[in-house]
Every structure is written in structure tokens, then in C-alpha cells.
Coordinates of C-alpha atoms in Angstrom, one line a residue:
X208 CA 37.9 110.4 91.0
X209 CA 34.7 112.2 89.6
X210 CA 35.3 111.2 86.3
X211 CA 35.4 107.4 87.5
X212 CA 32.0 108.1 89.8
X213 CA 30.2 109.1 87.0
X214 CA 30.4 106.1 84.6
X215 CA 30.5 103.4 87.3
X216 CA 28.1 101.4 88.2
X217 CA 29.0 101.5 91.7
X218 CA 31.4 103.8 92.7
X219 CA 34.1 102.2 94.7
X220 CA 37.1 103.5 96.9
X221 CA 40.1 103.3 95.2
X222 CA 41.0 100.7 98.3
X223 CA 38.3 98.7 97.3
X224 CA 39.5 95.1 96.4
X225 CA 39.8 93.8 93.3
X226 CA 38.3 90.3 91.7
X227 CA 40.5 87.6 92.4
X228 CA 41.6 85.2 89.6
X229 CA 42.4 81.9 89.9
X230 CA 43.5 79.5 87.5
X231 CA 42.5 75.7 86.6
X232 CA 44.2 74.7 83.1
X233 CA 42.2 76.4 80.4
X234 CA 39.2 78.0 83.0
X235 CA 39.5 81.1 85.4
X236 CA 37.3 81.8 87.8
X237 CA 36.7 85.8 88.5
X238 CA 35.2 86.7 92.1
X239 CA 34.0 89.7 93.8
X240 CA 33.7 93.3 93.4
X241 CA 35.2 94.8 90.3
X242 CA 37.4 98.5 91.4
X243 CA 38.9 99.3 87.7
X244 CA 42.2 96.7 88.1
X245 CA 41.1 93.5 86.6
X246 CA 41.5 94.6 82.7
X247 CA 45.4 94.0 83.4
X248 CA 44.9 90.7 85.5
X249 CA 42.9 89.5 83.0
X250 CA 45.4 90.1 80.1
X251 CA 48.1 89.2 82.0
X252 CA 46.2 85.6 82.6
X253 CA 45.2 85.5 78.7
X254 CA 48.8 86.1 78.1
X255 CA 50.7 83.5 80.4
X256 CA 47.6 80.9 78.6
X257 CA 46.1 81.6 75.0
X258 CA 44.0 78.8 75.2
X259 CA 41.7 80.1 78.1
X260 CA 38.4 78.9 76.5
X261 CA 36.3 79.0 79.6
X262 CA 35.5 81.9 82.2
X263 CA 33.7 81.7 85.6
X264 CA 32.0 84.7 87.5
X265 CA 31.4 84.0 90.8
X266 CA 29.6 86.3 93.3
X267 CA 30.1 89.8 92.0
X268 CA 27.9 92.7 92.6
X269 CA 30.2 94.4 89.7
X270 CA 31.4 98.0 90.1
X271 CA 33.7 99.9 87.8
X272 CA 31.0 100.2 85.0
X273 CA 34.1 101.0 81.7
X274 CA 36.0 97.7 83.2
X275 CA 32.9 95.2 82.5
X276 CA 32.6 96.5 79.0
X277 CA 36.5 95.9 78.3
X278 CA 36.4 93.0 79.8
X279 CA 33.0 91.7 77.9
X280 CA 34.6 93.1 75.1
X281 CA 37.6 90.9 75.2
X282 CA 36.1 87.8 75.9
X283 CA 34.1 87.6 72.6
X284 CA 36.8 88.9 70.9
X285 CA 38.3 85.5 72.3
X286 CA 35.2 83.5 72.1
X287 CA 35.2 82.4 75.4
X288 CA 32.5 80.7 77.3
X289 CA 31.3 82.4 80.2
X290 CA 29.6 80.8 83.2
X291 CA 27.7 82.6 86.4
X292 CA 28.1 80.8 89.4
X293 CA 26.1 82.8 91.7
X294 CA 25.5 85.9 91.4
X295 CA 26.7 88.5 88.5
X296 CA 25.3 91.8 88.5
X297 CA 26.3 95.0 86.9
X298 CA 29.0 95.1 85.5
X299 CA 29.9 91.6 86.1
X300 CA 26.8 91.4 84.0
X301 CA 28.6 92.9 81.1
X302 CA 31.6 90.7 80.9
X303 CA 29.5 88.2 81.4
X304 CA 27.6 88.9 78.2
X305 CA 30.9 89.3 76.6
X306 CA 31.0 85.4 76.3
X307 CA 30.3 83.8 73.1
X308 CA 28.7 81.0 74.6
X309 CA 26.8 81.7 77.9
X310 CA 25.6 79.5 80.5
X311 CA 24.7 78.9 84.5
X312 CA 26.9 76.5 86.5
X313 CA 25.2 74.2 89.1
X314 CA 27.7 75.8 92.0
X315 CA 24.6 77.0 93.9
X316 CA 20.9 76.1 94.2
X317 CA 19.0 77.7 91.1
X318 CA 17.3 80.2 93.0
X319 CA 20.7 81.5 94.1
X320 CA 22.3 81.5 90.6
X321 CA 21.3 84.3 88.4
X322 CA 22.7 87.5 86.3
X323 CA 21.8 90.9 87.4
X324 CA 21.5 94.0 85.0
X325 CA 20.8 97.9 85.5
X326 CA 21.9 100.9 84.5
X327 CA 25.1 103.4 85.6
X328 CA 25.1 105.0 89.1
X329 CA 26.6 107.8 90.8
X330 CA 28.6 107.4 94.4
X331 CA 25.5 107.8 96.1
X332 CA 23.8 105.0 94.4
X333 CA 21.5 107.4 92.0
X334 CA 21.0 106.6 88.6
X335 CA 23.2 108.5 85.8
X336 CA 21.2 108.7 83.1
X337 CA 24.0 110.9 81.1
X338 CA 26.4 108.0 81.5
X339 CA 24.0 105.6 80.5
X340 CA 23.6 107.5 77.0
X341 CA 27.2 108.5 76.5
X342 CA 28.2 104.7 76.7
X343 CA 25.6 103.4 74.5
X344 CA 24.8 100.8 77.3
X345 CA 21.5 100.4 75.7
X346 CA 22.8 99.3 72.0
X347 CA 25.7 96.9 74.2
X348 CA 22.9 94.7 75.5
X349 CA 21.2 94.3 72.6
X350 CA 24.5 93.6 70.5
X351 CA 25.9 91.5 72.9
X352 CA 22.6 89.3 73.4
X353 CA 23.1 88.5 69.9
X354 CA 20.1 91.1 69.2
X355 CA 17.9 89.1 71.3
X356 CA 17.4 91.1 74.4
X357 CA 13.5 92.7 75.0
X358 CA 14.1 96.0 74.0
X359 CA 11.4 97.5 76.1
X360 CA 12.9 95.6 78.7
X361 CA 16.4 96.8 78.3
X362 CA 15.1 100.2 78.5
X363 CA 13.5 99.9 81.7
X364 CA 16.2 98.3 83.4
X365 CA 19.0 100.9 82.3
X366 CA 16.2 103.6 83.9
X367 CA 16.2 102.1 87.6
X368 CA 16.6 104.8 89.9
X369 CA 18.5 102.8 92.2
X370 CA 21.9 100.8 92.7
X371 CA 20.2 98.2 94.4
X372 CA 17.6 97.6 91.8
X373 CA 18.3 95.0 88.6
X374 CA 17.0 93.1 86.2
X375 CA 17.6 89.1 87.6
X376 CA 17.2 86.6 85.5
X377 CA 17.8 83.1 86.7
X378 CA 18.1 80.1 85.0
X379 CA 14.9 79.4 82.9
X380 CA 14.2 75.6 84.9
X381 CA 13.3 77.8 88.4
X382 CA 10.0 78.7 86.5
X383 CA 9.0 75.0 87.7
X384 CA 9.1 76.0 90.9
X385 CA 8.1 79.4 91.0
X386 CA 6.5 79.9 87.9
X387 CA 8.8 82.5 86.7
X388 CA 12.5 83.2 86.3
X389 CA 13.1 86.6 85.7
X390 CA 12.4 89.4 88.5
X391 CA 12.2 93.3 87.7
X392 CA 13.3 95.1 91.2
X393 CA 13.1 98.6 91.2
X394 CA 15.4 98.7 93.7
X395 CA 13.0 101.1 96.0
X396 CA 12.1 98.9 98.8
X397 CA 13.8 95.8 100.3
X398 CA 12.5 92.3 99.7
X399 CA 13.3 89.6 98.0
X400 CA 14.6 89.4 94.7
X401 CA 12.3 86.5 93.8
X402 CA 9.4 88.2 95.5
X403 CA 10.0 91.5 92.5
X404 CA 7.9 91.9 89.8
X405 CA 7.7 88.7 87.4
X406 CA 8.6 88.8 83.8
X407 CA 6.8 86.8 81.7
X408 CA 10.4 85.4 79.8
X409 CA 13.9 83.9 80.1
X410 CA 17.1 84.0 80.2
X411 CA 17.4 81.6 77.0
X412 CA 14.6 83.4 74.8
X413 CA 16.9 86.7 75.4
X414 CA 20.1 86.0 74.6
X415 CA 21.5 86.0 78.3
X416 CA 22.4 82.6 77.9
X417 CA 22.7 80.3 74.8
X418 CA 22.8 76.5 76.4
X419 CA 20.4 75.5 79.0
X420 CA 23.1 72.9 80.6
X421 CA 24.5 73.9 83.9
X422 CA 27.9 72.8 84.1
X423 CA 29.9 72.5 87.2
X424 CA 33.3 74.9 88.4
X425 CA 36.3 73.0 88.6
X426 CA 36.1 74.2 92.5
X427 CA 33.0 73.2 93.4
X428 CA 33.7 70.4 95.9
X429 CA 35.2 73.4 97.8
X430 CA 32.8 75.8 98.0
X431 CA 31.5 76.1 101.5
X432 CA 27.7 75.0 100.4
X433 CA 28.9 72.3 98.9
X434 CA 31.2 70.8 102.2
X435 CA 27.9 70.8 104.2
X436 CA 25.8 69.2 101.5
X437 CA 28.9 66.1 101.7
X438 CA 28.8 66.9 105.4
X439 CA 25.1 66.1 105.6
X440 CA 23.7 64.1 102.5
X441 CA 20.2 63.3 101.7
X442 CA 19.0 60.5 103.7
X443 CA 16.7 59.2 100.9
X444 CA 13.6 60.1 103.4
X445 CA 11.7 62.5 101.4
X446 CA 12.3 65.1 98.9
X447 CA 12.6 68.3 100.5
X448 CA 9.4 69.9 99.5
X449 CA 7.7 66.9 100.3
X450 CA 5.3 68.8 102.8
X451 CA 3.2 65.3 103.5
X452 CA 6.7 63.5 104.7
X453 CA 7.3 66.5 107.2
X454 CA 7.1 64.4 110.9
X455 CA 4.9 67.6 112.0
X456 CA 1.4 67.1 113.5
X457 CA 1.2 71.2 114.0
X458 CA -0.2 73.3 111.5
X459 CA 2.0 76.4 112.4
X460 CA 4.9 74.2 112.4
X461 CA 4.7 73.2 108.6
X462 CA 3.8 76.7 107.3
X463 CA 7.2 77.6 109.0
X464 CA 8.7 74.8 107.0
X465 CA 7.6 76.4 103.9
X466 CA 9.1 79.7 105.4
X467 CA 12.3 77.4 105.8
X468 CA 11.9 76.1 101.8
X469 CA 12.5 80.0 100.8
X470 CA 15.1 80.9 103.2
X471 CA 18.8 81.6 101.9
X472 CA 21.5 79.0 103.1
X473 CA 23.0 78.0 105.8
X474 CA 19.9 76.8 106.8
X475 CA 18.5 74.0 109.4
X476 CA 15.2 72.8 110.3
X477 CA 14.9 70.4 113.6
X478 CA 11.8 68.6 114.9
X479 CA 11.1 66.8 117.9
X480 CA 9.4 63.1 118.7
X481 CA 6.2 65.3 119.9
X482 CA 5.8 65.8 116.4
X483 CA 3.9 69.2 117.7
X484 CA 7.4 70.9 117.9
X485 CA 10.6 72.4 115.8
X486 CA 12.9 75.1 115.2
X487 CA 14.7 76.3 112.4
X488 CA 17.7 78.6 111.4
X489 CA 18.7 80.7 108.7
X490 CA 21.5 82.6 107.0
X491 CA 23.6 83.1 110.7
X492 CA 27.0 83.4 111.2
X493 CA 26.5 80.9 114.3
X494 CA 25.9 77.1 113.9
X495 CA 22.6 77.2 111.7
X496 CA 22.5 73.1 113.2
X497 CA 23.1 73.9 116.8
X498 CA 20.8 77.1 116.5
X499 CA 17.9 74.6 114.7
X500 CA 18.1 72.1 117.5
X501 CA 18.3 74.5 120.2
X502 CA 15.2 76.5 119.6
X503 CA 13.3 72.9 118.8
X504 CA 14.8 71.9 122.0
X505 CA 13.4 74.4 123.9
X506 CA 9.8 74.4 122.7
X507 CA 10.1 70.7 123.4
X508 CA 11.9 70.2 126.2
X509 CA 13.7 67.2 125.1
X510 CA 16.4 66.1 122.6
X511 CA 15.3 67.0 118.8
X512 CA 16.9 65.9 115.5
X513 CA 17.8 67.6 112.3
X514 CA 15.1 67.1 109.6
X515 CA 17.2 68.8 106.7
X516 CA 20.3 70.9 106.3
X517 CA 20.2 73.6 103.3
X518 CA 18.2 72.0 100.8
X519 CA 19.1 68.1 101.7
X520 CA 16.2 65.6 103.9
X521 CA 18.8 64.1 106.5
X522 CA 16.2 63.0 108.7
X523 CA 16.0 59.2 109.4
X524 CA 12.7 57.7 110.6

């Protein structure tokens, strides 16, 4: 077991689940944390359907560090296209850069899409700078960016000190919003990946990805974000960062709005006919709605509505 702690990424129990595959004609879609198994699953699937051309990574904070270069290895041996839906990060990153063609899907709001890179840990989450040399991980990015990776960049990334740190590059159209789209965490403190340092570049100009189109998993409509957004669609009211549409005559109220704008999903924001009072819920494992209306509710004391659920206006004047 010390031999696999010192080149992984994140050292996982040998109990430690495995991706799941699952398979829709020529795409599979690869989920969660990666404990050593999948090089076999994945052959297997390659096997049992040569013409695989397509390969989804959903949601993985990676783990065994040698499976995500066999794996990335394989795919552009294949020349597949691979897809991030979510989150990919270590060595999900890797087989993600495997993929001859590389893109984002549109599974997930942009700021929750992105790939995350950093170096090789030990079981207590410590960089392993010994296992970062010995497996050339430094000469693997910039190969498999097509030699387009920052190399000062690369370098500080594959130095974090910390497991929890990465390099996160989302797709290049967030910059619109929040004027960049690639965050340098060091992985030293807690906060928000989008809140990290900002890198003045993108995922396109280095080789990450090679399209800028998202394209859309052949599961989507299943996805639990997406049920609510069919559950509760956009009225047509407002856009939701339309601040001036906000039915809110309270200062305080509309800068928690803009809290609201930033926070992850499930989220619900209520207001009240007042128009002096709301309430809003994030990220619970409760009824975000109920949890909305209920704090409005009680500031107000009277019925309140829902002004949006995650990022959709469904509020009806």
C-alpha cells in the first residue's frame, strides 16, 4: 500500500469506490473517485464497443494518480473526445487531457464546470515532489496539451503543497461574467475556487481544451439540476442578474441577492409583497424552496413567493 500512497494523487482505501461507467451507444460517461480499478472497466467497455468515439467525466476529484495517466494514455491512443461535465480534477484531469479533442459540456452552470490540475500527494494530503519527478508529470501536461500548456504555470501547479489546492480552469465564456476563467488555489486556506488567485489566460489558449462548444451528455435531462430547472422554468420576468427587476425596496435585501447570484445550487430566493423583505437558501440537504419561503415568511409575517430557483427568474408579477 506504500507504494500506491506515494504516486497517488490522493491516496484512497483500497474500499474506496470506483468510477462508475455507463454506456449510451458510442459515449460513456465516467463518474467519481478513481481507487486504481477503472483501467480494466475501461478496456473491458472499449472491448465490448470499438467504436467508442466520445468520453464524459463527470464529478471526479480523481485519486489513483498511475490510473489517470493509463487511462489518458489510452484515450488518445483511440482518439477519443473527452468532455468534463462538472468537475475533473487530478487525475481525472489527466485522462481528461488524454482526449484528442477536448471540450466542456453544458451539464452544469459554467461556473460549476471546470478541470482541476496539481501535483502527486501523499495519504496525508502533502505534496510528493519525488513522485512528481519520477513520473515526468511535468513533460505529460505539456505533451498532452499539444505543447501548449504555460510552462511556468505547469510548474507552479505540480508544486502545490496541498491536496486541496489546483489549478481550475473553467470554460473561457465565464470571463464575461467574472472577468477571468482560470483560478490558481494554493490549497492553504478555504474559500472559493472562483475567489483564488486569477490567471490572466484560458483554457483554449492552453491546450486544455481544443473547441469552445459545450455539447450536452446524453443524460442530462436526468441529472438532478436539470429536473428542477424543468420543475421550475424561467418565467420570462427578468434575467437573473437583472438586479433593477428584483421586487426589493431594501438595500440589504438586494446585496443578499447578489450573495444569492454566487451561491452553489440548490439554491432559492423568496420575497414578500412588502417588497422590504426575503429569504434565501443555499446548497442544503432540506427543501432549499421551503427553507427560502420560510425564512421570508418569517421576516414578513405573511405568505411570500419564490423569485428564482437555481439560476432561473420564476417569479410572476
Amino acid at each position: 500500500m506504500a507504494g500506491i500512497c506515494a504516486i497517488a494523487a490522493l491516496c484512497l482505501p483500497p474500499s474506496a469506490s470506483a468510477m462508475e461507467l455507463a454506456r449510451y451507444d458510442n459515449t460513456i460517461i465516467l463518474s467519481g473517485p478513481v481507487n486504481g480499478s477503472e483501467w480494466a472497466m475501461v478496456k473491458d467497455a472499449f472491448a465490448a464497443n470499438p467504436h467508442i468515439d466520445l468520453v464524459i467525466l463527470r464529478n471526479s476529484h480523481g485519486g489513483e494518480a498511475g490510473t489517470g495517466y493509463e487511462i489518458g494514455e489510452f484515450f488518445r491512443q483511440r482518439g477519443v473526445t473527452t468532455a468534463v461535465s462538472g468537475y475533473c480534477v487530478s487525475s481525472c484531469s489527466r485522462m481528461f487531457l488524454g482526449g484528442k479533442n477536448r471540450l466542456f459540456t453544458d451539464d452544469y452552470p459554467l461556473d460549476q464546470t471546470r478541470v482541476g490540475f496539481h501535483g502527486h500527494y501523499d495519504a496525508q494530503g502533502n505534496l510528493n515532489g519525488a513522485s512528481v519527478i519520477r513520473d515526468g508529470l511535468y513533460e505529460w501536461i505539456i505533451r498532452y496539451s499539444d505543447g501548449k500548456a504555460d510552462p511556468e504555470l505547469v510548474k507552479r501547479w505540480i508544486a502545490i503543497r496541498k491536496n486541496k489546492g489546483a489549478a481550475n480552469f473553467f470554460h473561457p465564456d465565464l470571463a464575461a461574467t467574472l472577468g477571468n476563467s482560470v483560478f490558481f488555489c494554493d490549497g492553504m486556506q478555504r474559500q472559493k475556487i472562483t475567489s483564488c488567485e486569477a490567471i490572466p489566460t484560458d483554457a483554449l489558449q492552453r491546450g486544455v481544451i481544443t473547441d469552445k462548444r459545450r455539447i450536452s451528455s446524453p443524460d442530462q435531462a436526468s441529472l438532478p439540476s436539470r429536473a428542477r430547472a424543468n420543475a421550475f422554468p424561467p418565467s420570462g420576468y427578468a434575467d437573473i442578474d437583472e438586479l433593477d427587476k428584483l421586487p426589493l425596496d431594501a438595500r440589504p435585501g438586494v446585496e443578499q441577492y447578489q450573495r444569492y447570484l454566487a451561491a452553489p445550487t440548490p439554491k432559492a430566493f423568496a420575497v414578500a409583497p412588502t417588497r422590504r423583505h426575503w429569504g434565501w437558501n443555499s446548497g442544503s440537504k432540506e427543501d432549499v424552496n421551503a427553507q427560502a419561503l420560510k425564512r421570508c415568511e418569517e421576516r414578513a409575517g405573511q405568505a411570500c413567493v419564490l423569485y428564482s430557483v437555481d439560476d432561473n427568474v420564476v417569479y410572476q408579477q
